[in-house]
Each structure stands twice: as C-alpha cells, then as structure tokens.
Short mmCIF file of C-alpha atoms in Angstrom, two decimals:
data_model
loop_
_atom_site.label_atom_id
_atom_site.label_comp_id
_atom_site.label_asym_id
_atom_site.label_seq_id
_atom_site.Cartn_x
_atom_site.Cartn_y
_atom_site.Cartn_z
CA MET A 1 162.81 118.86 130.75
CA SER A 2 165.88 120.69 131.95
CA GLU A 3 168.84 121.67 129.80
CA GLN A 4 171.12 120.95 132.74
CA PHE A 5 171.51 118.05 135.14
CA SER A 6 170.02 118.92 138.53
CA PHE A 7 168.61 117.35 141.68
CA ARG A 8 165.84 118.73 143.88
CA LEU A 9 164.90 117.39 147.28
CA LEU A 10 161.09 117.48 147.46
CA ALA A 11 160.27 115.78 150.78
CA THR A 12 161.83 113.84 153.62
CA ASP A 13 160.58 111.34 156.18
CA GLY A 14 163.29 110.68 158.73
CA ALA A 15 166.42 109.96 156.70
CA ALA A 16 164.37 108.93 153.64
CA ARG A 17 164.28 111.35 150.71
CA ARG A 18 161.85 112.04 147.87
CA GLY A 19 163.55 113.90 145.06
CA LEU A 20 163.67 114.68 141.37
CA VAL A 21 166.66 114.37 139.06
CA SER A 22 166.27 116.50 135.92
CA THR A 23 168.17 115.85 132.69
CA PRO A 24 167.69 116.98 129.09
CA ARG A 25 166.29 113.53 128.28
CA GLY A 26 163.76 113.45 131.10
CA GLU A 27 163.14 113.43 134.81
CA ILE A 28 164.01 110.66 137.25
CA ARG A 29 161.70 110.36 140.25
CA THR A 30 163.55 109.25 143.35
CA PRO A 31 163.75 106.88 145.10
CA ALA A 32 164.33 105.23 141.72
CA PHE A 33 165.06 101.71 140.57
CA MET A 34 167.02 101.40 137.33
CA PRO A 35 166.43 98.19 135.33
CA VAL A 36 169.74 96.82 134.11
CA GLY A 37 170.23 96.96 130.35
CA THR A 38 173.71 95.43 130.32
CA ALA A 39 174.23 94.98 126.57
CA ALA A 40 171.90 97.75 125.32
CA THR A 41 168.81 95.77 126.27
CA VAL A 42 166.84 94.99 129.39
CA LYS A 43 166.82 91.26 128.81
CA ALA A 44 163.51 89.78 127.64
CA MET A 45 161.71 93.14 127.49
CA PHE A 46 160.84 95.64 124.78
CA PRO A 47 161.98 99.19 125.64
CA GLN A 48 158.42 100.52 125.50
CA ASP A 49 157.34 97.84 127.98
CA VAL A 50 160.17 98.80 130.35
CA ARG A 51 158.91 102.36 130.17
CA ALA A 52 155.31 101.25 130.74
CA THR A 53 156.27 99.67 134.07
CA GLY A 54 157.18 103.16 135.33
CA ALA A 55 160.95 103.13 134.77
CA ASP A 56 162.45 106.60 134.23
CA ILE A 57 166.02 105.42 133.59
CA VAL A 58 167.93 102.26 132.67
CA LEU A 59 171.54 101.22 133.16
CA GLY A 60 174.06 100.28 130.47
CA ASN A 61 177.41 98.56 130.94
CA VAL A 62 180.73 99.92 129.69
CA TYR A 63 182.58 96.60 129.83
CA HIS A 64 180.06 94.68 127.74
CA LEU A 65 179.38 97.48 125.27
CA MET A 66 183.06 98.26 124.70
CA LEU A 67 183.65 94.62 123.78
CA ARG A 68 180.50 94.16 121.73
CA PRO A 69 179.40 95.98 119.59
CA GLY A 70 182.06 98.60 120.48
CA ALA A 71 181.64 102.16 121.75
CA GLU A 72 182.87 103.72 118.51
CA ARG A 73 180.31 101.70 116.53
CA VAL A 74 177.47 102.77 118.86
CA ALA A 75 178.57 106.41 118.47
CA ALA A 76 178.60 106.10 114.68
CA LEU A 77 175.07 104.72 114.83
CA GLY A 78 173.79 107.73 116.76
CA GLY A 79 174.55 106.86 120.38
CA LEU A 80 173.15 104.37 122.85
CA HIS A 81 169.69 105.95 123.16
CA ARG A 82 169.00 105.67 119.44
CA PHE A 83 170.76 102.30 119.17
CA MET A 84 168.46 100.66 121.76
CA ASN A 85 165.38 102.83 121.12
CA TRP A 86 165.33 104.26 124.65
CA PRO A 87 165.02 108.09 124.42
CA HIS A 88 164.98 108.50 128.20
CA PRO A 89 167.90 108.84 130.67
CA ILE A 90 170.63 106.19 130.77
CA LEU A 91 173.30 105.67 133.43
CA THR A 92 176.42 103.79 132.39
CA ASP A 93 178.64 102.08 134.93
CA SER A 94 182.39 102.37 134.45
CA GLY A 95 183.19 98.75 133.62
CA GLY A 96 185.46 98.26 136.60
CA PHE A 97 183.35 95.67 138.41
CA GLN A 98 182.99 93.47 135.31
CA VAL A 99 186.71 93.67 134.57
CA MET A 100 187.34 92.32 138.07
CA SER A 101 184.68 89.62 137.88
CA LEU A 102 184.54 88.53 134.22
CA ALA A 103 187.77 89.34 132.39
CA LYS A 104 190.58 86.87 131.92
CA LEU A 105 194.21 87.52 132.85
CA ARG A 106 193.58 90.94 134.30
CA LYS A 107 196.46 93.02 135.59
CA LEU A 108 195.78 96.11 137.69
CA ASP A 109 198.20 98.96 138.30
CA GLU A 110 198.11 102.71 138.81
CA GLN A 111 197.36 103.35 135.14
CA GLY A 112 194.30 101.13 134.93
CA VAL A 113 193.35 97.51 134.24
CA ALA A 114 194.79 95.45 131.39
CA PHE A 115 192.64 92.43 130.61
CA GLN A 116 191.59 89.84 128.07
CA SER A 117 188.00 89.75 126.87
CA HIS A 118 185.89 86.90 128.21
CA ILE A 119 184.32 86.76 124.74
CA ASP A 120 187.26 86.33 122.38
CA GLY A 121 190.44 86.79 124.39
CA SER A 122 191.27 90.15 122.79
CA ARG A 123 193.44 92.45 124.93
CA HIS A 124 192.26 95.80 126.28
CA LEU A 125 193.34 98.51 128.67
CA LEU A 126 190.66 100.26 130.70
CA THR A 127 191.85 103.45 132.36
CA PRO A 128 189.80 106.21 133.99
CA GLU A 129 190.29 108.28 130.83
CA ARG A 130 189.26 105.45 128.51
CA SER A 131 186.18 104.70 130.63
CA MET A 132 185.14 108.35 130.36
CA GLU A 133 185.79 108.29 126.60
CA ILE A 134 183.62 105.20 126.17
CA GLN A 135 180.78 106.72 128.18
CA ARG A 136 181.02 109.92 126.14
CA LEU A 137 180.85 107.88 122.92
CA LEU A 138 177.81 106.00 124.23
CA ASP A 139 176.33 109.44 125.07
CA SER A 140 174.89 108.31 128.41
CA ASP A 141 173.37 110.89 130.72
CA ILE A 142 175.10 109.81 133.93
CA HIS A 143 178.69 108.54 133.85
CA MET A 144 180.37 106.61 136.67
CA GLN A 145 184.00 106.98 137.68
CA LEU A 146 186.30 104.00 137.21
CA ASP A 147 186.94 102.33 140.57
CA GLU A 148 188.21 99.10 142.04
CA CYS A 149 185.64 96.99 143.85
CA VAL A 150 186.98 94.38 146.25
CA ARG A 151 184.99 91.38 147.36
CA LEU A 152 184.08 90.90 151.00
CA PRO A 153 185.49 89.72 153.25
CA CYS A 154 188.92 91.22 152.66
CA SER A 155 191.76 92.48 154.81
CA GLU A 156 191.89 96.07 156.04
CA ALA A 157 195.10 96.55 154.06
CA GLU A 158 193.48 95.36 150.83
CA ALA A 159 190.41 97.53 151.44
CA GLU A 160 192.60 100.59 152.06
CA ARG A 161 194.73 99.98 148.97
CA ALA A 162 191.68 99.67 146.71
CA MET A 163 189.93 102.67 148.30
CA ARG A 164 192.94 104.96 147.82
CA LEU A 165 193.44 103.79 144.25
CA SER A 166 189.74 104.44 143.59
CA LEU A 167 190.15 107.99 144.95
CA ARG A 168 193.06 108.65 142.61
CA TRP A 169 191.05 107.23 139.74
CA ALA A 170 188.13 109.41 140.83
CA GLU A 171 190.25 112.53 140.36
CA ARG A 172 191.33 111.36 136.91
CA SER A 173 187.77 110.40 135.95
CA ARG A 174 186.45 113.81 137.03
CA ALA A 175 189.17 115.60 135.06
CA ALA A 176 188.54 113.47 131.95
CA PHE A 177 184.78 114.04 132.17
CA GLY A 178 185.32 117.80 132.14
CA GLU A 179 182.16 119.82 131.70
CA GLN A 180 179.41 118.35 129.55
CA LYS A 181 176.16 120.27 129.29
CA GLY A 182 173.25 118.27 130.65
CA LYS A 183 175.45 115.33 131.67
CA ALA A 184 176.62 114.16 135.10
CA ILE A 185 179.40 112.12 136.63
CA PHE A 186 179.11 110.27 139.94
CA GLY A 187 181.94 109.32 142.27
CA ILE A 188 181.92 105.97 144.07
CA VAL A 189 182.53 105.53 147.79
CA GLN A 190 184.66 102.46 148.56
CA GLY A 191 186.24 101.07 151.72
CA ALA A 192 184.79 97.56 152.08
CA ASP A 193 183.35 97.03 155.58
CA SER A 194 185.67 99.50 157.33
CA PRO A 195 183.78 102.50 158.76
CA ALA A 196 186.92 104.65 158.88
CA LEU A 197 187.80 103.96 155.24
CA ARG A 198 184.21 104.56 154.12
CA VAL A 199 184.11 107.94 155.87
CA GLU A 200 187.47 108.98 154.43
CA SER A 201 186.36 107.97 150.93
CA ALA A 202 183.02 109.79 151.23
CA GLN A 203 184.61 112.99 152.51
CA ALA A 204 187.27 113.02 149.80
CA LEU A 205 184.74 112.43 147.02
CA ALA A 206 182.37 115.07 148.40
CA ALA A 207 185.16 117.61 147.90
CA MET A 208 185.68 116.68 144.21
CA ASP A 209 182.59 118.36 142.73
CA PHE A 210 180.84 115.25 141.44
CA HIS A 211 177.18 115.65 140.45
CA GLY A 212 176.18 112.69 142.59
CA LEU A 213 177.78 110.05 144.77
CA ALA A 214 177.39 106.29 144.74
CA ILE A 215 178.14 103.69 147.38
CA GLY A 216 179.94 100.74 145.80
CA GLY A 217 181.39 97.49 147.04
CA LEU A 218 178.30 96.39 148.97
CA ALA A 219 175.80 93.60 148.32
CA VAL A 220 178.77 91.46 147.29
CA GLY A 221 178.12 88.61 149.68
CA GLU A 222 178.19 90.34 153.07
CA PRO A 223 175.21 90.07 155.48
CA GLN A 224 172.51 92.72 155.11
CA GLU A 225 173.33 94.17 158.53
CA VAL A 226 176.88 94.95 157.36
CA MET A 227 175.56 96.75 154.28
CA LEU A 228 173.11 98.78 156.35
CA ALA A 229 175.77 99.64 158.92
CA MET A 230 178.01 100.97 156.15
CA LEU A 231 175.12 103.07 154.80
CA GLU A 232 174.48 104.55 158.23
CA THR A 233 178.19 105.35 158.49
CA VAL A 234 178.48 106.98 155.06
CA MET A 235 175.24 108.95 154.69
CA PRO A 236 176.08 111.82 157.10
CA HIS A 237 179.17 112.56 154.99
CA LEU A 238 177.41 112.83 151.62
CA PRO A 239 176.14 116.20 150.33
CA GLU A 240 172.42 116.58 151.00
CA GLY A 241 171.76 118.31 147.69
CA LYS A 242 173.10 115.55 145.45
CA PRO A 243 171.63 112.14 144.55
CA ARG A 244 172.88 109.05 146.39
CA TYR A 245 173.10 105.78 144.48
CA LEU A 246 173.59 102.34 146.05
CA MET A 247 175.11 100.20 143.32
CA GLY A 248 173.92 96.67 142.59
CA VAL A 249 171.13 96.57 145.20
CA GLY A 250 169.07 94.57 145.44
CA THR A 251 166.24 92.58 146.99
CA PRO A 252 162.97 94.38 147.71
CA ASP A 253 163.81 94.29 151.42
CA ASP A 254 167.30 95.72 150.77
CA ILE A 255 165.63 98.58 148.93
CA LEU A 256 163.12 99.29 151.72
CA GLN A 257 165.84 99.38 154.35
CA SER A 258 168.21 101.46 152.21
CA VAL A 259 165.57 104.05 151.30
CA ALA A 260 164.86 104.44 155.01
CA ARG A 261 168.55 105.30 155.43
CA GLY A 262 168.63 107.95 152.68
CA VAL A 263 169.44 106.19 149.39
CA ASP A 264 167.91 107.71 146.23
CA MET A 265 168.85 105.35 143.38
CA PHE A 266 169.25 101.59 142.89
CA ASP A 267 170.02 99.06 140.20
CA CYS A 268 170.11 95.27 140.22
CA VAL A 269 169.84 92.35 137.79
CA MET A 270 167.69 90.46 140.30
CA PRO A 271 164.20 91.14 138.87
CA THR A 272 165.20 90.35 135.28
CA ARG A 273 167.44 87.37 136.10
CA ALA A 274 164.83 85.89 138.46
CA GLY A 275 162.15 86.25 135.79
CA ARG A 276 164.19 84.26 133.30
CA HIS A 277 164.48 81.46 135.85
CA GLY A 278 160.83 81.23 136.83
CA LEU A 279 160.83 83.32 140.00
CA ALA A 280 158.25 86.09 140.41
CA TYR A 281 158.28 88.99 142.89
CA THR A 282 154.83 89.94 144.18
CA ARG A 283 153.14 91.79 147.04
CA PHE A 284 152.88 88.38 148.71
CA GLY A 285 156.56 87.48 148.48
CA ARG A 286 158.45 85.42 145.94
CA VAL A 287 156.66 82.78 143.90
CA ASN A 288 158.57 79.97 142.16
CA LEU A 289 156.51 79.20 139.07
CA ARG A 290 158.56 76.07 138.37
CA ASN A 291 157.02 74.46 141.44
CA ALA A 292 154.59 71.68 140.55
CA ARG A 293 151.94 73.02 142.94
CA HIS A 294 151.12 75.71 140.34
CA ALA A 295 150.40 73.27 137.50
CA ASP A 296 146.62 73.25 138.09
CA ASP A 297 146.19 76.72 139.62
CA PRO A 298 143.88 78.96 137.53
CA ALA A 299 144.52 82.03 139.72
CA PRO A 300 146.65 84.92 138.44
CA LEU A 301 149.83 85.92 140.22
CA ASP A 302 148.18 89.06 141.61
CA ALA A 303 144.69 90.12 140.58
CA ASP A 304 145.31 93.65 141.91
CA SER A 305 148.72 94.25 140.33
CA SER A 306 149.34 97.34 138.21
CA CYS A 307 150.89 94.96 135.64
CA GLU A 308 148.38 93.44 133.22
CA SER A 309 150.47 90.29 132.76
CA ALA A 310 150.28 89.59 136.50
CA ARG A 311 146.47 89.92 136.35
CA VAL A 312 145.51 88.00 133.20
CA TYR A 313 147.80 84.97 132.96
CA SER A 314 147.16 82.03 135.28
CA ARG A 315 149.81 80.49 137.47
CA ALA A 316 149.17 77.23 135.63
CA TYR A 317 149.98 78.85 132.28
CA LEU A 318 153.11 80.57 133.61
CA HIS A 319 154.19 77.24 135.13
CA HIS A 320 153.64 75.50 131.79
CA LEU A 321 155.67 78.12 129.89
CA MET A 322 158.63 77.79 132.26
CA LYS A 323 158.58 73.99 132.30
CA ALA A 324 158.37 73.97 128.49
CA GLY A 325 161.25 76.42 128.18
CA GLU A 326 159.11 78.86 126.23
CA ILE A 327 160.60 82.33 125.76
CA LEU A 328 157.22 83.93 126.48
CA GLY A 329 157.39 82.68 130.07
CA MET A 330 160.69 84.48 130.61
CA MET A 331 159.29 87.63 129.02
CA LEU A 332 156.11 87.67 131.10
CA LEU A 333 157.85 87.01 134.43
CA THR A 334 160.55 89.58 133.69
CA GLU A 335 157.87 92.19 132.95
CA ILE A 336 155.96 91.23 136.12
CA ASN A 337 159.11 91.55 138.22
CA VAL A 338 160.25 94.89 136.79
CA ALA A 339 156.70 96.20 137.23
CA TYR A 340 156.66 95.03 140.86
CA TYR A 341 159.93 96.83 141.57
CA GLN A 342 158.58 100.02 139.99
CA GLU A 343 155.32 99.68 141.93
CA LEU A 344 157.39 99.35 145.12
CA MET A 345 159.34 102.51 144.27
CA ALA A 346 156.12 104.43 143.54
CA GLY A 347 154.75 103.34 146.90
CA LEU A 348 157.92 104.48 148.65
CA ARG A 349 157.74 107.89 146.96
CA ARG A 350 154.12 108.37 148.00
CA ALA A 351 154.84 107.26 151.55
CA ILE A 352 157.71 109.72 151.94
CA GLU A 353 155.57 112.56 150.58
CA GLU A 354 152.81 111.66 153.05
CA GLY A 355 155.15 111.17 156.01
CA ARG A 356 154.11 107.55 156.47
CA LEU A 357 157.20 105.62 155.38
CA ALA A 358 157.35 103.47 158.53
CA ASP A 359 153.73 102.42 158.00
CA PHE A 360 154.37 101.60 154.34
CA ILE A 361 157.40 99.49 155.18
CA GLY A 362 155.42 97.66 157.87
CA GLU A 363 152.50 97.01 155.51
CA THR A 364 154.82 95.79 152.76
CA GLU A 365 156.67 93.43 155.08
CA GLU A 366 153.35 92.16 156.44
CA GLY A 367 152.27 91.30 152.90
CA TRP A 368 155.46 89.35 152.25
CA ALA A 369 155.11 87.52 155.57
CA ARG A 370 151.43 86.73 155.02
CA GLY A 371 152.23 85.02 151.76
CA GLU A 372 150.04 84.45 148.76
CA THR A 373 146.27 84.69 148.82
CA THR A 374 146.16 80.95 148.15
CA GLY A 375 147.72 80.43 151.57
CA LEU A 376 151.27 79.88 150.41
CA SER A 377 154.20 81.88 151.72
CA GLY A 378 157.85 82.48 150.90
CA GLU A 379 158.84 80.75 147.64
CA GLY A 380 155.43 79.26 147.08
#
C-alpha cells in the first residue's frame, strides 16, 4: 500500500483504460464499481461480504451522515472506516445532490445551501468549506467538491449558472481541502447537456490541481445517447494521468459503454436497490424473482456465477423469500447483484489488458440478448 494517493495507467484499449489507484488503505483496480454505502452501510450486506464480491472501495454520503449520526460523532468514534468496519478505501460525495433532491425548504446562494433536514426539519448550512470539514471528520480517502447538480432537461442559462457556481465552489473546496497526506479530492465537471459548457468546466477544473475529476449531472433522466455524447465531449479535456469518475452510473450497459469511452470509476444504487425489490442482474440479463413463473423452478440463477448464492439457491426459493417479504431474500439478491457488477468490472479489466474489449462487450451483450438458460429473456 502507498503512503500517498496516486494513479497509474497500466493498459489501454482504444479509449478504455486499465489503471490502479493507490491509497494508504488499499488499492483500487480500475475500471472500478463502488457499491453505495449511503448511511455507513451497503444496505442488506455485511462489509466482509461486500469485500468478498471483489469491491475495493465503497461510497459514503455526506448529507445522510451529517444528519445522522453526525460527522462529529463518527469522528469521536474513530472515523467512518472503524465505525462501519470497512478498513478499505472510502469515497464520500459532497452532499450537494441530496440537498437538491431530498432536503426541504432549501435556499441556494453564493455561500452555499441552507436547508431543512428531511428527517426532523432541523436547519443546516452546507458550504464548500463545511462539506470539506465533514469529509475530513469522516476521514474518507477521496473527497468530492461541493457542486450544484441540475436536472435535465434545463435551459442553457440555468446550466451555465449552475456550472459557473460549481466552478467557484470547486476553488473553495480545493482550498479548504488543503494538503492531506494520502487523501485526494476530486473536482466535478458540470454543464448539463451543453457541449460548450462541459468543455469549459472540464478545462477549468483540470487547471485546479485536483487529484481526479468526476463527471456529474448525467444519468439524471436523459437518454443514454446524450450521456455518451457528453462523455465523448469531455474526455479529451481531462488529464490522462488522473482517474475519471462518472457519478451515479449506472446500468451494466451504461458501464460497458462508458468504460469504452475512458471512464475509470462508477457508483450507483441500482444493484442494491434492485436486489431489495426482487430484481437480479445476471449474465443472461435481468431476472424478476417476483414473477410467478419462478415459483416451481429448481434451477439456480446462474450455475457458473462467481457468487455462491447465485449457484446454490433455487429460483423457486428466491421467489418464495421475496413474496413472503423475508429479509434473507433481499440480502441474497443484493449480494448476487453486487457480485455480478464486480464480475463485470473484472471482465472489463481483463479485456482491456488483453486488447479485446470490443469482443468482451459483444459477448456480454450477446448473453443479455440471449436471455436465461431456461429460454427466458429480458425481465424473465
């Protein structure tokens, strides 16, 4: 393990990159998928089981943790890693997106965002400096700047206003972060679906000496082709020697297409949320275990999966657990989904190293299109 934060580019295949992020708490193999541990837990999974799926890093959320249990309390208890029993790298987002989407009576100005908690109505002010302070108290390994994320579609004027405010907040976030040995701070490219604004944001952030750069404000309801077009616009303006993180993405197909365009890191609630609602991700596409057709099926989800739970439990049993509302069903499907995402990332890394990414993507898409071995396809 390194005493400093660093990124090494190990291989490329077209625009796709295979790299290694080194931190004092461990290495992150890229392309990487970060399971979302919003409130100091990856929902319905034990930390050791998250690790066993192949995850090198998880994500924590400033907004939720500042409200409950409180950043100062987490710090007093030894920091977020000890608090949640995850000794490996953690990235914390800045809280900005949740303030915009969850908080009540929010008021945004140059200073920051004043809001009322969605939990108890208490009043708070989140500024770039306070966001950095919270992330320092949590002791996360990668901090994110505070930014404003607008929903698409929006006007060009609104996109420009939010992008320029995010750039000013980026400067304040970088100054408040300072220099922390072994830690990193990432800037966030904004600009909605405007190519000119995205390029301006990327170029300005690249000049601010961030340790990595993220692309925010995508996968917020726009068509996939818009997201991919923005990636193709932004990537040439990001430093080659720093990790690139696409925030909040996404579906397995989103990940395949984004890796092919040069993205290194991802996070999304999709695999964990889907698991809690009876939806499994597999090599043969998505499988809805609530569907009655599985009630008498003795076959496992995937007999060749790297995840034991996908191999040993029958579809009939998983269907029964979900219909009965049993917590075990949510736990098993969440584990299966997180393991599938990690298996997908491992396959992408191998394919880039071997120079066969296009073949891997084609084979993966063929498996999804072919459907399940029982002859079902799509949401079987």
